[in-house]
XYZ file of C-alpha atoms in Angstrom:
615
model
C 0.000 0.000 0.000
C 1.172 3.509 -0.389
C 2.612 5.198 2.516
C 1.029 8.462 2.088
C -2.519 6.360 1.711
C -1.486 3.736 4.911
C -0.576 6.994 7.265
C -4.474 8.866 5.771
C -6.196 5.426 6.674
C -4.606 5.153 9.790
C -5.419 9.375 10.870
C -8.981 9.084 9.520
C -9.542 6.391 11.404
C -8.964 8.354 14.491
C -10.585 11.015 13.275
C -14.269 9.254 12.513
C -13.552 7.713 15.978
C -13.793 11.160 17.863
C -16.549 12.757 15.232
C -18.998 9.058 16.111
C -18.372 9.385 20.044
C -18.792 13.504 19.827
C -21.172 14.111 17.755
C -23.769 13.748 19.779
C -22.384 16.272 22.197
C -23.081 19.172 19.266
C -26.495 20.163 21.725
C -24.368 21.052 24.505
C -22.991 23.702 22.172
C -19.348 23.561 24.276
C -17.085 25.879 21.743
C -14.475 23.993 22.338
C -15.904 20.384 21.217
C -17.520 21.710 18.311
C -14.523 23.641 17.255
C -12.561 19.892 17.953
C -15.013 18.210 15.643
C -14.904 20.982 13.005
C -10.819 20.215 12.802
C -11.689 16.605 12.672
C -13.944 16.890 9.788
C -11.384 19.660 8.000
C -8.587 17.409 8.333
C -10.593 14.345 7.171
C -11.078 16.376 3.981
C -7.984 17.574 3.336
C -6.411 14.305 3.469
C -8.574 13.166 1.649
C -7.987 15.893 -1.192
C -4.237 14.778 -0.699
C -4.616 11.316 -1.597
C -7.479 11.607 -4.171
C -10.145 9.968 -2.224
C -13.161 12.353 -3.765
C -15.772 10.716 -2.564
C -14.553 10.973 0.839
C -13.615 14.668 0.101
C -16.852 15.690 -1.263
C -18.922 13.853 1.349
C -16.369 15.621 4.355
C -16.604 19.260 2.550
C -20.487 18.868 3.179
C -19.876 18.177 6.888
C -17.568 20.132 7.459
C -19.540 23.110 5.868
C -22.707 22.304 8.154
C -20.698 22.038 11.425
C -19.088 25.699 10.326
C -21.963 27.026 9.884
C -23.551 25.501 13.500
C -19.973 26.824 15.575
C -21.090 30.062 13.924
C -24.311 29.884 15.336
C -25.565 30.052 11.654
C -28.139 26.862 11.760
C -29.747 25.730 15.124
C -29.161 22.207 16.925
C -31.882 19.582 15.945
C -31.812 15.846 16.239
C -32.497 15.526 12.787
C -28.679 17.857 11.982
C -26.952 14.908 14.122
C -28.341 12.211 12.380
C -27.492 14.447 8.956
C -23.816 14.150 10.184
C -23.675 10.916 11.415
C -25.157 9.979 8.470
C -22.248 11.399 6.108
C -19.372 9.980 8.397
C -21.202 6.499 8.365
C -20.599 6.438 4.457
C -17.053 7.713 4.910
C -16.508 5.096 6.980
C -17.626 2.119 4.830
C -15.584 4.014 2.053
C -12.096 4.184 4.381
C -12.863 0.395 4.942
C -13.175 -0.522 1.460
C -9.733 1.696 0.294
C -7.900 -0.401 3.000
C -9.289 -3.575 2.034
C -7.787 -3.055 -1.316
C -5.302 -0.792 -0.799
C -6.515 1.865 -3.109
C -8.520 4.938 -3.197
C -10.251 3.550 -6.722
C -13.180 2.644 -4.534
C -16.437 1.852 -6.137
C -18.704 4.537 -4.439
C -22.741 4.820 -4.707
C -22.992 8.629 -6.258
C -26.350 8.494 -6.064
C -26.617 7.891 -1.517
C -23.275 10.152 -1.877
C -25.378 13.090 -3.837
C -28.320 12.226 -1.191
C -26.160 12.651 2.000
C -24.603 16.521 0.172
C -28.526 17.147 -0.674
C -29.310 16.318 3.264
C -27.111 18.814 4.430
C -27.327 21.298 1.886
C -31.232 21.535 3.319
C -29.829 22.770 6.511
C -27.204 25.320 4.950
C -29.620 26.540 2.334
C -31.672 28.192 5.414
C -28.138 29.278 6.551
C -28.214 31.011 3.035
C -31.183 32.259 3.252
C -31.078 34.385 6.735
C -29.391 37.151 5.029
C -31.503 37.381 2.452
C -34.437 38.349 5.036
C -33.083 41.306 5.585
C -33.548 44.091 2.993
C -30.463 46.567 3.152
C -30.998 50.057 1.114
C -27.983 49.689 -0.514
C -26.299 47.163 -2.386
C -24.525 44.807 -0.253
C -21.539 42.692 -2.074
C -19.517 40.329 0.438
C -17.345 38.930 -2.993
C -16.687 42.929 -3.515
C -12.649 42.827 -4.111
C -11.240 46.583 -3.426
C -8.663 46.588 -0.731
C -5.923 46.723 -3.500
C -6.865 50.167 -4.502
C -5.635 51.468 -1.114
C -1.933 51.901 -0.431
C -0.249 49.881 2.223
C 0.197 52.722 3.925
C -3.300 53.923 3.435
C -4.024 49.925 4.622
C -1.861 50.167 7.306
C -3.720 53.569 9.003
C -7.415 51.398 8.424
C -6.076 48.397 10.218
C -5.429 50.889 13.465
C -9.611 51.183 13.727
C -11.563 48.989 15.654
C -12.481 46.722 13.263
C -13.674 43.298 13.232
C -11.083 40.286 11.875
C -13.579 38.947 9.694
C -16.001 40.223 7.553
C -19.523 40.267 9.209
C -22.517 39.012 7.652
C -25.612 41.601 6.774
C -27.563 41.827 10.154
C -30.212 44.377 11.100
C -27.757 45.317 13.847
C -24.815 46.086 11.450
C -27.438 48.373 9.336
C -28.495 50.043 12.488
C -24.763 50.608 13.804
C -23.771 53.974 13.629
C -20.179 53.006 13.639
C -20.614 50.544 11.186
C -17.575 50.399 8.787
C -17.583 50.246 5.013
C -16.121 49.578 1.749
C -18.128 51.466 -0.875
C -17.114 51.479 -4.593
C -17.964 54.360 -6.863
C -18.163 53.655 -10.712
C -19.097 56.838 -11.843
C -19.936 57.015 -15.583
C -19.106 60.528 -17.550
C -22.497 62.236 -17.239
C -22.316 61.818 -13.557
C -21.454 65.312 -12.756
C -23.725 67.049 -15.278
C -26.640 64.890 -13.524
C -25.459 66.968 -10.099
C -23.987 64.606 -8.312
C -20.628 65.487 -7.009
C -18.829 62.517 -5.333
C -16.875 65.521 -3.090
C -19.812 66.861 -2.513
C -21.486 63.725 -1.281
C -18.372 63.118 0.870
C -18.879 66.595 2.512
C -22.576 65.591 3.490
C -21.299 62.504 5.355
C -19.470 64.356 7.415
C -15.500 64.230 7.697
C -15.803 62.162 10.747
C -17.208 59.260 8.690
C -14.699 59.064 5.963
C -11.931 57.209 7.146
C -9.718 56.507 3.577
C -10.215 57.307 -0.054
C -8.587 55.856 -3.184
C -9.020 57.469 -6.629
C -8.260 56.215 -9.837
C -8.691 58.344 -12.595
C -10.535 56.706 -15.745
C -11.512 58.473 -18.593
C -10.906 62.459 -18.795
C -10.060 63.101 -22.092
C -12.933 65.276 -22.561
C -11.931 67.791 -19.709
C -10.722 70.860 -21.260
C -13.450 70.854 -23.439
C -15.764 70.043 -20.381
C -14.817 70.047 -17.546
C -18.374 67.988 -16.030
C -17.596 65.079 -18.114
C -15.263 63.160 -16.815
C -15.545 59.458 -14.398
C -13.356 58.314 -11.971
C -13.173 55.036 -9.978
C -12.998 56.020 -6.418
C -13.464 53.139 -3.269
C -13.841 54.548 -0.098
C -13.760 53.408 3.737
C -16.351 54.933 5.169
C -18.650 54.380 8.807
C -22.353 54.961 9.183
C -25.886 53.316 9.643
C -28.044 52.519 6.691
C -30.006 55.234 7.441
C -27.004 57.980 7.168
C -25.831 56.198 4.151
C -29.104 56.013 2.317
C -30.108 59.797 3.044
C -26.525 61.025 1.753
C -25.694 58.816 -1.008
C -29.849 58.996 -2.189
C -29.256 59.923 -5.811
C -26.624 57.287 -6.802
C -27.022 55.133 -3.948
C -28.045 52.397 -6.857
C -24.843 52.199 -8.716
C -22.547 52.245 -5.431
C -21.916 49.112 -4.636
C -21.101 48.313 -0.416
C -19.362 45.702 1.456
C -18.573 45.205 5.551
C -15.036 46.849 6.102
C -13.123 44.123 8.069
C -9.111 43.052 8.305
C -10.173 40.026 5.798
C -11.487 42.225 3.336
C -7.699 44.219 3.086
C -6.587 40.958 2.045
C -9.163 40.666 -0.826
C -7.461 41.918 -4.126
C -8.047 40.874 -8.087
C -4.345 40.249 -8.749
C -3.114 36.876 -10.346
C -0.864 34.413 -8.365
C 2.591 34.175 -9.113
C 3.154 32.026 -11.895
C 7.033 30.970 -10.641
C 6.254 29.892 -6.886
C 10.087 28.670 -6.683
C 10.416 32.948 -5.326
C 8.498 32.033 -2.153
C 8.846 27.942 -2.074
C 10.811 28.671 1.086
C 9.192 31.315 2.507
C 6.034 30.125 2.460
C 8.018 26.407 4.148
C 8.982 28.855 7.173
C 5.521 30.782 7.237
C 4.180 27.688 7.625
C 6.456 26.680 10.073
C 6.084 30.141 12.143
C 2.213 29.571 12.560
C 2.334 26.207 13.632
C 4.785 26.788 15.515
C 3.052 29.565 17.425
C 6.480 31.789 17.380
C 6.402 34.925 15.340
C 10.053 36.289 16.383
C 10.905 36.300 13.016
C 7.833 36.861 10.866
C 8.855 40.901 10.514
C 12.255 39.575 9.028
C 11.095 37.204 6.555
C 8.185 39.256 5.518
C 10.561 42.205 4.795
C 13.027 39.668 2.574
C 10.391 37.796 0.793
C 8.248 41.216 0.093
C 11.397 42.735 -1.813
C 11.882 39.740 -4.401
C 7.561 39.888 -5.051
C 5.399 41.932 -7.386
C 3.014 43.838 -5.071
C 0.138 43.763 -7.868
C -0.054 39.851 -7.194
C -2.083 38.184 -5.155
C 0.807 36.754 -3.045
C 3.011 40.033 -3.254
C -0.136 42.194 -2.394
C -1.082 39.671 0.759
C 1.997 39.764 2.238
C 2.940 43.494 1.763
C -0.745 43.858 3.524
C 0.453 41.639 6.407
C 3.184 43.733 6.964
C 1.302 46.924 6.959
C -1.262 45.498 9.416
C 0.614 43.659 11.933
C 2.071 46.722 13.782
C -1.650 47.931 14.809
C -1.590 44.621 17.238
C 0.103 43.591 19.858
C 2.475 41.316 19.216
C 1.687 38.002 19.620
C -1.690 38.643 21.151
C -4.469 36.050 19.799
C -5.532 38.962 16.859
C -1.880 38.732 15.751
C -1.737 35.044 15.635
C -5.189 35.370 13.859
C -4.351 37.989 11.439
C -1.750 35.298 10.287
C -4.125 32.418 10.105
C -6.448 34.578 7.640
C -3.427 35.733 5.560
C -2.409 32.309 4.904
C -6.215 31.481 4.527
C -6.326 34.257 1.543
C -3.114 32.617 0.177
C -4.520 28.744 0.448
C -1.346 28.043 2.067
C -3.018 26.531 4.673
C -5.032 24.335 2.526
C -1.876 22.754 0.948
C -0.471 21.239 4.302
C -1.820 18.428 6.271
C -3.407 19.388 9.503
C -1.109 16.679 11.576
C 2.498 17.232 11.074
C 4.565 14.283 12.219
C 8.084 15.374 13.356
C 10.300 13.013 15.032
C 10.670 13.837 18.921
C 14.056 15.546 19.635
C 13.133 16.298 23.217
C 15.406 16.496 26.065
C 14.889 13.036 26.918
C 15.471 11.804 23.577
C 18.844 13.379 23.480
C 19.531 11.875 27.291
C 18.959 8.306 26.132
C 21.163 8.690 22.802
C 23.908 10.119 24.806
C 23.423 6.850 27.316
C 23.666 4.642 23.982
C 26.589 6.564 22.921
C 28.729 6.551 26.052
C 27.836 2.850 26.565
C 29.157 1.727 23.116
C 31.999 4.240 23.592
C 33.073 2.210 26.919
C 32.847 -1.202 24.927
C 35.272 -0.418 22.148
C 37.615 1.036 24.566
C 37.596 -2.182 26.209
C 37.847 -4.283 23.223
C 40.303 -4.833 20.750
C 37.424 -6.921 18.763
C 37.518 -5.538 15.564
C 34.389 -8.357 14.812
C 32.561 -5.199 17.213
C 32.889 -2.645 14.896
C 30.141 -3.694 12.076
C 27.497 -4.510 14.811
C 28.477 -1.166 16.477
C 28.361 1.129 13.365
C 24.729 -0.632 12.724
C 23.311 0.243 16.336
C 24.649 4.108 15.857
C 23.225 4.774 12.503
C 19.836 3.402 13.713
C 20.174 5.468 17.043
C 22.101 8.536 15.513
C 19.278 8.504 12.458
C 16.769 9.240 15.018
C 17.871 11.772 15.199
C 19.232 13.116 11.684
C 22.831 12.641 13.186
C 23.564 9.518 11.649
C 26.260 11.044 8.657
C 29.754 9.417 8.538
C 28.628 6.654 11.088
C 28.562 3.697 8.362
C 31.659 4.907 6.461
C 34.325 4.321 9.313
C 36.394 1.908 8.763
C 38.354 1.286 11.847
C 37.505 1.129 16.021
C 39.617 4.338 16.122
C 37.846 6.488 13.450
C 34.924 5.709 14.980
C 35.277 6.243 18.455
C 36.767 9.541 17.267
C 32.762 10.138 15.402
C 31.258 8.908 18.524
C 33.165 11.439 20.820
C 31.836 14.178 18.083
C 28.346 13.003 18.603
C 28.336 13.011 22.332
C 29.891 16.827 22.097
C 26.785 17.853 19.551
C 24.304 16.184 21.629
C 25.855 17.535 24.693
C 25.049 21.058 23.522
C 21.630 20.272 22.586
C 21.371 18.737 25.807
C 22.270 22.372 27.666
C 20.540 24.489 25.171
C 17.223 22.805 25.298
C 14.932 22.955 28.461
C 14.078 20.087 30.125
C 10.174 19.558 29.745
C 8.594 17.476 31.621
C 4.878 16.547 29.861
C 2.186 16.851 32.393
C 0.155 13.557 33.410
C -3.129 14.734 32.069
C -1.424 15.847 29.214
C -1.869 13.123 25.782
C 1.405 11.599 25.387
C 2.912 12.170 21.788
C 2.458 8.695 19.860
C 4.133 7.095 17.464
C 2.680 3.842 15.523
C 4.335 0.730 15.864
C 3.694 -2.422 13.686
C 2.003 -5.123 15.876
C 4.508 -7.959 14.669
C 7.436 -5.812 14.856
C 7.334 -4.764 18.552
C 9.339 -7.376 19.992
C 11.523 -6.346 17.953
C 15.427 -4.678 19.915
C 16.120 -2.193 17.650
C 13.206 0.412 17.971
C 14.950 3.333 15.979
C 14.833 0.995 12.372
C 11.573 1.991 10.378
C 8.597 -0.475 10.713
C 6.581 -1.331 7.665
C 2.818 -1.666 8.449
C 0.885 -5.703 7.609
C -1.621 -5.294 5.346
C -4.898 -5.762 7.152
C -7.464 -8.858 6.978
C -10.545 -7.868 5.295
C -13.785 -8.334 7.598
C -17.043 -7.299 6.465
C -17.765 -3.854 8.010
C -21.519 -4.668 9.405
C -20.318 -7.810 11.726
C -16.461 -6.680 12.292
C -15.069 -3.872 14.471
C -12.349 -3.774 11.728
C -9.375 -4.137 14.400
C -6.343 -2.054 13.459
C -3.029 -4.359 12.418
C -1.249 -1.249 14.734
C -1.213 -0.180 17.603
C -0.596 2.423 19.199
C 2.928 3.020 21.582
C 3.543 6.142 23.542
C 7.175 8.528 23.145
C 7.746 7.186 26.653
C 7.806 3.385 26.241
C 10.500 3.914 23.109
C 12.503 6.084 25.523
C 12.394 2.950 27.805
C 12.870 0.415 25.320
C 16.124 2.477 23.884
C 17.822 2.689 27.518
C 17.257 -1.090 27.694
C 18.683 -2.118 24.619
C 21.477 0.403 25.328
C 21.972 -1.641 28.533
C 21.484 -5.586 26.689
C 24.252 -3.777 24.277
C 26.913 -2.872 27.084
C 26.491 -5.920 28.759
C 26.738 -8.096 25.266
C 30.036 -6.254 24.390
C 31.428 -6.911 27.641
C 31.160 -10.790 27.003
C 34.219 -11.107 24.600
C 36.508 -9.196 26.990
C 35.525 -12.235 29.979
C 36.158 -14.715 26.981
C 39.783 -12.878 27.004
C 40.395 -13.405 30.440
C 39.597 -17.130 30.535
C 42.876 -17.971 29.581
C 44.642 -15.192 32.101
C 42.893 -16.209 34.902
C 41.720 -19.167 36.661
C 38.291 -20.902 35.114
C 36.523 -20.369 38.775
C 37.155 -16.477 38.175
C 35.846 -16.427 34.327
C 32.771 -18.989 35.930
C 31.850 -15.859 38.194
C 31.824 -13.020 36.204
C 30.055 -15.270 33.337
C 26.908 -15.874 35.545
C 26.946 -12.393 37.126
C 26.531 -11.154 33.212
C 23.821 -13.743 32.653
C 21.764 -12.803 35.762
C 22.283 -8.962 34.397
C 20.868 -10.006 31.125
C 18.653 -12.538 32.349
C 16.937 -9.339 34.643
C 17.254 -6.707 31.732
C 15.575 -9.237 28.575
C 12.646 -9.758 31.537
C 12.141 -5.759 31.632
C 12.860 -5.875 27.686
C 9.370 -8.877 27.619
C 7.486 -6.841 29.898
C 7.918 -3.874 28.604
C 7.080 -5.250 24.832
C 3.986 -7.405 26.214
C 2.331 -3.798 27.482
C 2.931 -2.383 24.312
C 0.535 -4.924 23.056
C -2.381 -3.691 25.887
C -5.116 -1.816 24.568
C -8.041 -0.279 26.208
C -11.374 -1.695 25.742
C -12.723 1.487 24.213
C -11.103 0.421 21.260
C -13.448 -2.027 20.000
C -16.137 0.143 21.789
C -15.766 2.847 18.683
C -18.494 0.977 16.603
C -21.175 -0.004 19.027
C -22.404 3.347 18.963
C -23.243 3.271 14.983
C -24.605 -0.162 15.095
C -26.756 0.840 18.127
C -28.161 3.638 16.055
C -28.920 1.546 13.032
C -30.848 -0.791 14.920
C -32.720 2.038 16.807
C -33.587 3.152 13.079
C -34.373 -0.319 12.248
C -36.299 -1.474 14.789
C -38.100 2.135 15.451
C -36.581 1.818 19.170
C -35.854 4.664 21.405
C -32.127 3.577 22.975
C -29.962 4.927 25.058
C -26.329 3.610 24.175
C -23.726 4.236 27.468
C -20.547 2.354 28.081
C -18.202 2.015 31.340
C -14.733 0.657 32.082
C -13.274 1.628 28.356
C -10.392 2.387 30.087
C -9.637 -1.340 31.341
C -6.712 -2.556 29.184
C -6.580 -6.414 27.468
C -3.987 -8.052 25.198
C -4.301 -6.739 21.853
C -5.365 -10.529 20.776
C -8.175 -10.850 23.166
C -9.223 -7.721 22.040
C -9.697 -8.509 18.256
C -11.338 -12.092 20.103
C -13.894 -9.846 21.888
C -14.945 -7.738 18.964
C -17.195 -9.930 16.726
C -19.343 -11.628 19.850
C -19.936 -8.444 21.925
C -21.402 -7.111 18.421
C -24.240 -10.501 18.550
C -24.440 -9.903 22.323
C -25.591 -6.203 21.188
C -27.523 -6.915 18.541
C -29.687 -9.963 20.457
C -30.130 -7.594 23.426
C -31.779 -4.824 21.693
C -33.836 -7.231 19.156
C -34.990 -9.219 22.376
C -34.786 -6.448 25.271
């Protein structure tokens, strides 16, 4: 199977687990659930986009579009929106579990219950749609109005410093009746429009100098001047603030061919320049943007704005975005949550954040890490000292690069050719890692917090070398309405590798010291070489019996794993058997063998099934 497909599989599996055991918490209306499920459904789609799954992507874009809309407080909770959602994910579930069963994303999908699941949902946002609507504004509203690139930067930079909203509000009898509404209002005035007696100046002077907060002119068509002076047009956009009613009684004569839209910070993003045809000018730039946001450290952002910014045409969309950024940043304080959000809408406008995966996997460099490598590294670096088995050197050079390529240290490791050289590269190693060690803060990860986890292969784990690369089994195929499809992984936390490295670290020491006894068999008496033998073996003997327990409770899994599907199958049989049940589950948490597990699955789903037909 393809990686990129195995590692979407694997993350939309966890993410249809937390949308069918959250869903039905969407009537509690907790923000920050509903904003949870919102990123579980985004990311869903998005990998999905990545690996060409479309039915899954089109089905997700629905869902994810309905639970924006309800975070937004744009459709209201009913029953019948839950069963809408749970509805779509169902489907996207049957279509994950055919892709793995063949190990493709050419899955034979039924269009026509896909198109009725988008048509389900697309009832609930087409009365989303349709709240605006009820509201009849005197002027012509346009939220897809593009103007912002009329203004200067600087002329940007002095709007951003009002107390504007983020994003762009939708049409509300409130905003109408706001007298410190903000606008953008464009004026397409045709030739006769002075001659008819309507002077755009004059206008302005009516509305009151307090109310006009920037204007941008560009001159169209004045040709005729000299000869008249009243026929000429101009294209003017202005930021302006106001109710409807202000608006309406000054701009009364034209008021039909201005065209308005709610000023906000999104809007000054909004521009009709082209994208960049040669991205390889901002390839990197965009790679540390990126990296800044996620991150959640802007240190730097000024810089790399201000180098990126001199290399980019400012009438493109990217040049224009990013020049914007720059200009608007100042007016907040840095890294307050409307600078960190400001960001998040710029790379929005840019679809940056479209083009990256939601989960970024990075290998953990922690503290730790670096503790147990340097533990490894000492230890082997005591054995060859010892040793003048040059038979050590292979197996040696083999442990590093696996331990070293961890952590992207690994370079020159396999090329040494003697015990010399390379105790010479393992002394440079400890020295680098050493630094790390004292540059980087020890952080120690709260209890409550969710431990960072890194997937294992289920017949690899017992396995001594947990830094080489494990390829994932292809799965048995189960049919979906009788199986609990049981993952082939599961899951191991950072700490249990951190374990599992200073153990084999230890097996490794105590191995290498074994040829040096065999040396002194024939120095000393046989009684001597008998002692120290059997004080190795009952080190070994203790540290393999950590190394079997420690592998055996990687194979533990809670219960709640195979509880994930009982909740879907309990709702299809409500459906089914026009029942009213309550599904509720306790002691998810107790943990099992990963075999008993996958033995438990398929009779608890009969034991289910003959209690609610029967109860």
């Amino acid at each position: 199977m393809d990686p990129i497909l195995e590692q979407f599989l694997t993350e939309a599996r966890e993410n249809l687990s937390y949308l069918d055991q959250h869903l039905s918490d969407l009537e509690d209306g907790d923000e920050e659930t509903v904003n949870a499920l919102f990123r579980a459904a985004h990311t869903l789609k998005g990998g999905a986009g990545l690996v060409g799954f479309n039915s899954v992507k089109e089905i997700t874009h629905a869902a994810e579009d309905l639970l924006d809309a309800y975070r937004k407080d744009e459709v209201d909770f009913t029953p019948e929106l839950v069963d809408a959602l749970y509805d779509a994910f169902d489907e996207v579930v049957e279509l994950i579990d055919a892709a793995e069963e063949i190990g493709s994303v050419e899955v034979e999908a039924d269009d026509e219950k896909i198109i009725q699941i988008k048509e389900e949902i697309r009832a609930f946002l087409e009365k989303t749609d349709s709240k605006p609507e009820e509201i009849e504004a005197p002027f012509n509203i346009d939220h897809s109005l593009a103007v912002a690139h009329y203004f200067s930067f600087a002329q940007i930079s002095k709007l951003s410093s009002l107390n504007i909203p983020l994003k762009t509000p939708q049409l509300s009898s409130e905003l109408l009746e706001d007298e410190n509404s903000l606008w953008l209002v464009e004026f397409d005035l045709e030739l006769d429009t002075l001659k008819l007696g309507n002077d755009p100046i004059y206008l302005f002077y009516l509305l009151g100098s307090e109310n006009i907060k920037q204007i941008a002119v560009q001159t169209i068509d004045c040709n005729t001047i000299e000869k008249d002076p009243q026929e000429w047009s101009s294209y003017l956009i202005a930021a302006i603030s106001g109710d409807g009613v202000l608006i309406e009684e000054t701009f009364y004569n034209i008021i039909d061919d201005l065209r308005f839209v709610p000023l906000s910070i999104e809007k000054l993003f909004d521009n009709g320049y082209e994208k960049v045809d040669d991205t390889s000018l901002f390839d990197d730039f965009k790679d540390e943007l990126i990296d800044i946001f996620n991150s959640n450290n802007f240190t730097l952002l000024d810089e790399k704005l201000s180098a990126v910014i001199q290399i980019l045409n400012p009438e493109t969309r990217e040049g224009f975005i990013l020049a914007a950024l720059q200009a608007i940043l100042p007016n907040y304080k840095f890294d307050s949550n409307e600078y960190k959000e400001i960001v998040a809408i710029a790379l929005n406008k840019l679809d940056w954040l479209e083009e990256t995966k939601e989960v970024i996997e990075e290998k953990s460099k922690d503290n730790k890490t670096i503790i147990n490598a340097l533990n490894i590294l000492n230890a082997q670096l005591k054995a060859l000292e010892l040793s003048k088995d040059e038979s050590l050197l292979g197996r040696t050079k083999l442990l590093l690069s696996n331990v070293l390529g961890f952590l992207d240290l690994d370079d020159g490791v396999v090329s040494a050719t003697s015990t010399d050289e390379l105790k010479t590269l393992i002394k440079e190693k400890i020295n680098i890692l050493s630094g790390k060690s004292q540059e980087e803060p020890q952080k120690e990860n709260s209890k409550d917090q969710v431990a960072q986890k890194i997937e294992v292969d289920e017949q690899k784990t017992q396995d001594n070398n947990p830094s080489k690369p494990l390829k994932q089994t292809q799965p048995t195929t189960k049919d979906i309405s009788t199986s609990s499809n049981i993952s082939k992984t599961v899951k191991v936390e950072q700490y249990q590798i951190d374990e599992l490295m200073n153990i084999v670290g230890e097996l490794l020491v105590m191995k290498n010291a074994l040829p040096y006894i065999a040396q002194q068999i024939t120095k000393e008496p046989a009684e001597h070489a008998r002692r120290e033998l059997l004080s190795k073996y009952e080190q070994i003997s203790r540290v393999t019996d950590r190394l079997q327990d420690r592998v055996m409770g990687m194979r533990l899994l809670p219960l709640s794993y195979i509880f994930g599907r009982y909740p879907k199958l309990v709702r299809d049989l409500s459906k089914k058997l026009g029942k009213k049940i309550r599904y509720q589950e306790e002691g998810g948490e107790t943990k099992l063998d990963k075999t008993v597990i996958e033995k438990l699955a398929d009779p608890m789903i009969h034991i289910i099934r003959n209690s609610l037909d029967h109860g």
